Amino acid sequence: MNRKLYIFFSIWSTWIFAFTFHDNLIPMTFNGETLDIPFLGGFNRPKIQWVDWDNDGDIDIFILDAGGYLRYLENQGNSSMPDFHLITTNYQDIYCGGWFYFGDFDFDGQKDLMAQNGENSDQISYLKNVGGSLYFIDLLSGSSGEIVTSSSVMTPTFSDIDNDGDLDFFTGNMTGTLTHYENTGLVEGIPQFDFITDSWQDIYIVGGMRTDDRHGASAITFIDLDGDGDLDLSWGDYFQQSLYIIWNSGTPEAPVMVEITTQFPPNDPIISAGQNMPTFADLDGDGDEDLFVTVLSGAYGNQLVNNFYYYKNTGSNSNPEYSYITNNYFSTLDIFSNSSPELIDIDNDGDLDLFIANQYDLSETPWVGKIYFFRNTGSESNPQFEEETTSLLNENMGQMLSPEFGDLDGDGDMDLLVGDFNGFIQYFENISSGNNLTFSFIENVGNIDLSGNSVPTLGDLDGDGDLDMLIGQLNGSLVFYRNVGNTSQYNFQMEPFDDIEVENNSAPELLDVDGDDDLDLILGSGSDGMLEFRNIGNTSNFQYQQSSNLEHPIIGVNIKPAMGQLLNSDTLDFIIGVSTGGVYHLRKEICSLLGDLNGDGGFNVLDIVTLANCVLAGDCSEIENGCAGDLNGDGGWNVLDIVELANCVIADNCSNG
């Protein structure tokens, strides 16, 4: 196959309208461990909160990382045997910036949301829960109208510190102190918070790596750690590799914070890169609170993997003893940052293998990117990815790597192109023998030197039988290089391309989406989500137009898509790389025989009648093959679809597109 073109289905095919996340549908082995939930996207600086969001009696979890949107994992197990599954990476499309907190602020029994404001990062948004939907109400303020603020580098918290039944607000300061706002009640249903002090309880944390009094940042949580009925303070500091515990020797109504433990848990203290965020939850149903710590990274470096710690409470709530269990609680794939996947049958055994590159690998020096190879040891319809033990490439590695495969020398195997941070494209010839996958560096392709973060994709865009190249880059634009050589000797020359761009870090992937034998474009981005552009030209004269048919959630920062059929012929699988170093697995069903609404395998008046009736009724979703009614690919069903179907039935050319 000379083109990187997946044609899996008939000419008259399109997608139905919803992606679905699948976090453990495909087994994956990494570093010799079979991962429990491989497709969670990875974690760089995760901030979490445990909350029974669906009110089923067990604890779910929200996770905030790069990008500012919430990942929601639903507990589909129970209160003693949790089973978490990813539902969305963009919960209700709510931007939370750098922190969030769920609590019942209006006393209606439902959890509302406080989060960092998107317009001003020092201000706080209040979102009310109405029947499970969160609505922005107002900025958080006091009884006199003054705006409540929290520095954007802090992770604040809410807690009933005075035992009066409402949640007060606490946030750290760059001086190493705590600011306290007291909850003074509801005004027109909105909670009010009045400033009390910038030096609550005279707590003063001094950073050990500085000569001045600045401490950097903090992540704070209140919890009764000694079972005496009052709230103690757990503090993760930028300059502290462990946790501070500041003990409350007062009462539930009148705290007195004097005694401090500088390393926690005392029997086996966490030691990390710094700024640890503590949370507590009873996830094993034994009646006591276990400890979870996520690493936000501080003065001691970046800890972009193995940064979700779990300590089991083997004691009790009144006498807790925390035993370290793991630093990868969800047992998920994480390869540091900015993962870039690619699916290809590299060993010609009929199934798709998986490659994932990253920005750099912090486990080795120098810090350069790495390409991980996951061989499919399963089958075409039942894949299983196992990481090969050897590194794929050992030379000419830069950072921010992005792999692409294609037969560039006409010898029948897949060669490798690698884009990098510098904007270059490196060419590696496939010199493999048997199952021993080997690539040899040949050259930097041509004089390609783009704006940075080059992401290449190959496809025969001009229909001349050889592979052309489309490259995404740092500035968000696309650059087209036509292959004026041949199938055995490439010669790429830059030519103008359609005016398509995203805000930053464009990441293209080419495939035939609508089954018309030309290559459409799926475009990942740094911050604009994932977009689809249909080729409304033909196999020799491409022309792209953005489509609304690719409806999916925002799924992270620096999105890089890879696509192929991994499980069966009825779905297209998307493996999505993101900035947090992992990958997501999304599936989209294939709708066969576009225009055949009654599913009889043909195109006739009955299909027209079926489509017309459901369009008039305003809902085609209940029709068994209703997705086949979107003939113009605009993501819905309307009169234009009826006209197009009627025209092709009358002309008797529906099967030919």
PDB file of C-alpha atoms in Angstrom, residues 9 11-17 461 497-498 500 509-523 531-538 541-551 572 574 588-589 591 594 627 630-636 641 644:
ATOM      1  CA  PHE A   9     -16.079   0.969   4.433  1.00  0.00           C
ATOM      2  CA  ILE A  11     -18.491   4.699  -0.623  1.00  0.00           C
ATOM      3  CA  TRP A  12     -21.707   5.717   1.060  1.00  0.00           C
ATOM      4  CA  SER A  13     -20.576   5.846   4.669  1.00  0.00           C
ATOM      5  CA  THR A  14     -20.290   8.486   7.338  1.00  0.00           C
ATOM      6  CA  TRP A  15     -20.086   8.695  11.142  1.00  0.00           C
ATOM      7  CA  ILE A  16     -22.923   8.935  13.611  1.00  0.00           C
ATOM      8  CA  PHE A  17     -22.697  11.806  15.974  1.00  0.00           C
ATOM      9  CA  LEU A 461      -3.166  14.116  -1.985  1.00  0.00           C
ATOM     10  CA  PHE A 497      -2.129  25.080   0.947  1.00  0.00           C
ATOM     11  CA  ASP A 498      -5.684  25.894   1.974  1.00  0.00           C
ATOM     12  CA  ILE A 500      -6.407  26.326   7.504  1.00  0.00           C
ATOM     13  CA  GLU A 509      -4.044  13.329  10.227  1.00  0.00           C
ATOM     14  CA  LEU A 510      -5.297  12.300   6.768  1.00  0.00           C
ATOM     15  CA  LEU A 511      -7.931   9.671   6.031  1.00  0.00           C
ATOM     16  CA  ASP A 512     -10.976   9.131   3.865  1.00  0.00           C
ATOM     17  CA  VAL A 513     -13.840  10.099   6.202  1.00  0.00           C
ATOM     18  CA  ASP A 514     -16.747  10.187   3.765  1.00  0.00           C
ATOM     19  CA  GLY A 515     -15.778   7.280   1.530  1.00  0.00           C
ATOM     20  CA  ASP A 516     -15.377   9.266  -1.680  1.00  0.00           C
ATOM     21  CA  ASP A 517     -11.810   8.032  -2.269  1.00  0.00           C
ATOM     22  CA  ASP A 518     -10.084  11.310  -1.442  1.00  0.00           C
ATOM     23  CA  LEU A 519      -8.301  12.252   1.765  1.00  0.00           C
ATOM     24  CA  ASP A 520     -10.108  14.321   4.363  1.00  0.00           C
ATOM     25  CA  LEU A 521      -8.337  16.030   7.248  1.00  0.00           C
ATOM     26  CA  ILE A 522      -8.641  15.550  11.004  1.00  0.00           C
ATOM     27  CA  LEU A 523      -6.757  18.341  12.759  1.00  0.00           C
ATOM     28  CA  LEU A 531     -11.514  19.667  13.932  1.00  0.00           C
ATOM     29  CA  GLU A 532     -12.634  17.962  10.731  1.00  0.00           C
ATOM     30  CA  PHE A 533     -12.145  19.302   7.214  1.00  0.00           C
ATOM     31  CA  ARG A 534     -13.850  17.489   4.337  1.00  0.00           C
ATOM     32  CA  ASN A 535     -12.121  17.265   0.977  1.00  0.00           C
ATOM     33  CA  ILE A 536     -14.729  18.718  -1.376  1.00  0.00           C
ATOM     34  CA  GLY A 537     -12.355  18.463  -4.323  1.00  0.00           C
ATOM     35  CA  ASN A 538     -11.261  15.111  -5.707  1.00  0.00           C
ATOM     36  CA  ASN A 541      -7.299  18.357  -6.839  1.00  0.00           C
ATOM     37  CA  PHE A 542      -7.882  18.653  -3.099  1.00  0.00           C
ATOM     38  CA  GLN A 543      -9.935  21.445  -1.522  1.00  0.00           C
ATOM     39  CA  TYR A 544     -10.880  21.518   2.155  1.00  0.00           C
ATOM     40  CA  GLN A 545     -13.953  22.807   3.934  1.00  0.00           C
ATOM     41  CA  GLN A 546     -14.539  22.610   7.670  1.00  0.00           C
ATOM     42  CA  SER A 547     -17.295  20.205   8.675  1.00  0.00           C
ATOM     43  CA  SER A 548     -19.564  20.284  11.710  1.00  0.00           C
ATOM     44  CA  ASN A 549     -19.908  16.516  11.637  1.00  0.00           C
ATOM     45  CA  LEU A 550     -17.012  15.804  13.998  1.00  0.00           C
ATOM     46  CA  GLU A 551     -18.746  16.466  17.276  1.00  0.00           C
ATOM     47  CA  LEU A 572     -13.380   3.832  13.881  1.00  0.00           C
ATOM     48  CA  PHE A 574      -9.209   7.351  17.751  1.00  0.00           C
ATOM     49  CA  LYS A 588     -17.085   6.380  16.716  1.00  0.00           C
ATOM     50  CA  GLU A 589     -19.544   4.083  14.982  1.00  0.00           C
ATOM     51  CA  CYS A 591     -22.837   4.364   9.562  1.00  0.00           C
ATOM     52  CA  LEU A 594     -25.583   6.514   3.681  1.00  0.00           C
ATOM     53  CA  CYS A 627     -27.333   8.179  10.978  1.00  0.00           C
ATOM     54  CA  ASP A 630     -27.206  12.967   7.175  1.00  0.00           C
ATOM     55  CA  LEU A 631     -26.300  12.960   3.504  1.00  0.00           C
ATOM     56  CA  ASN A 632     -24.651  16.375   3.446  1.00  0.00           C
ATOM     57  CA  GLY A 633     -22.493  15.682   6.486  1.00  0.00           C
ATOM     58  CA  ASP A 634     -23.559  18.727   8.522  1.00  0.00           C
ATOM     59  CA  GLY A 635     -24.219  16.724  11.673  1.00  0.00           C
ATOM     60  CA  GLY A 636     -28.019  16.721  11.521  1.00  0.00           C
ATOM     61  CA  ASP A 641     -30.730  15.793   3.171  1.00  0.00           C
ATOM     62  CA  GLU A 644     -30.097  15.107  -1.863  1.00  0.00           C
TER      63      GLU A 644
END
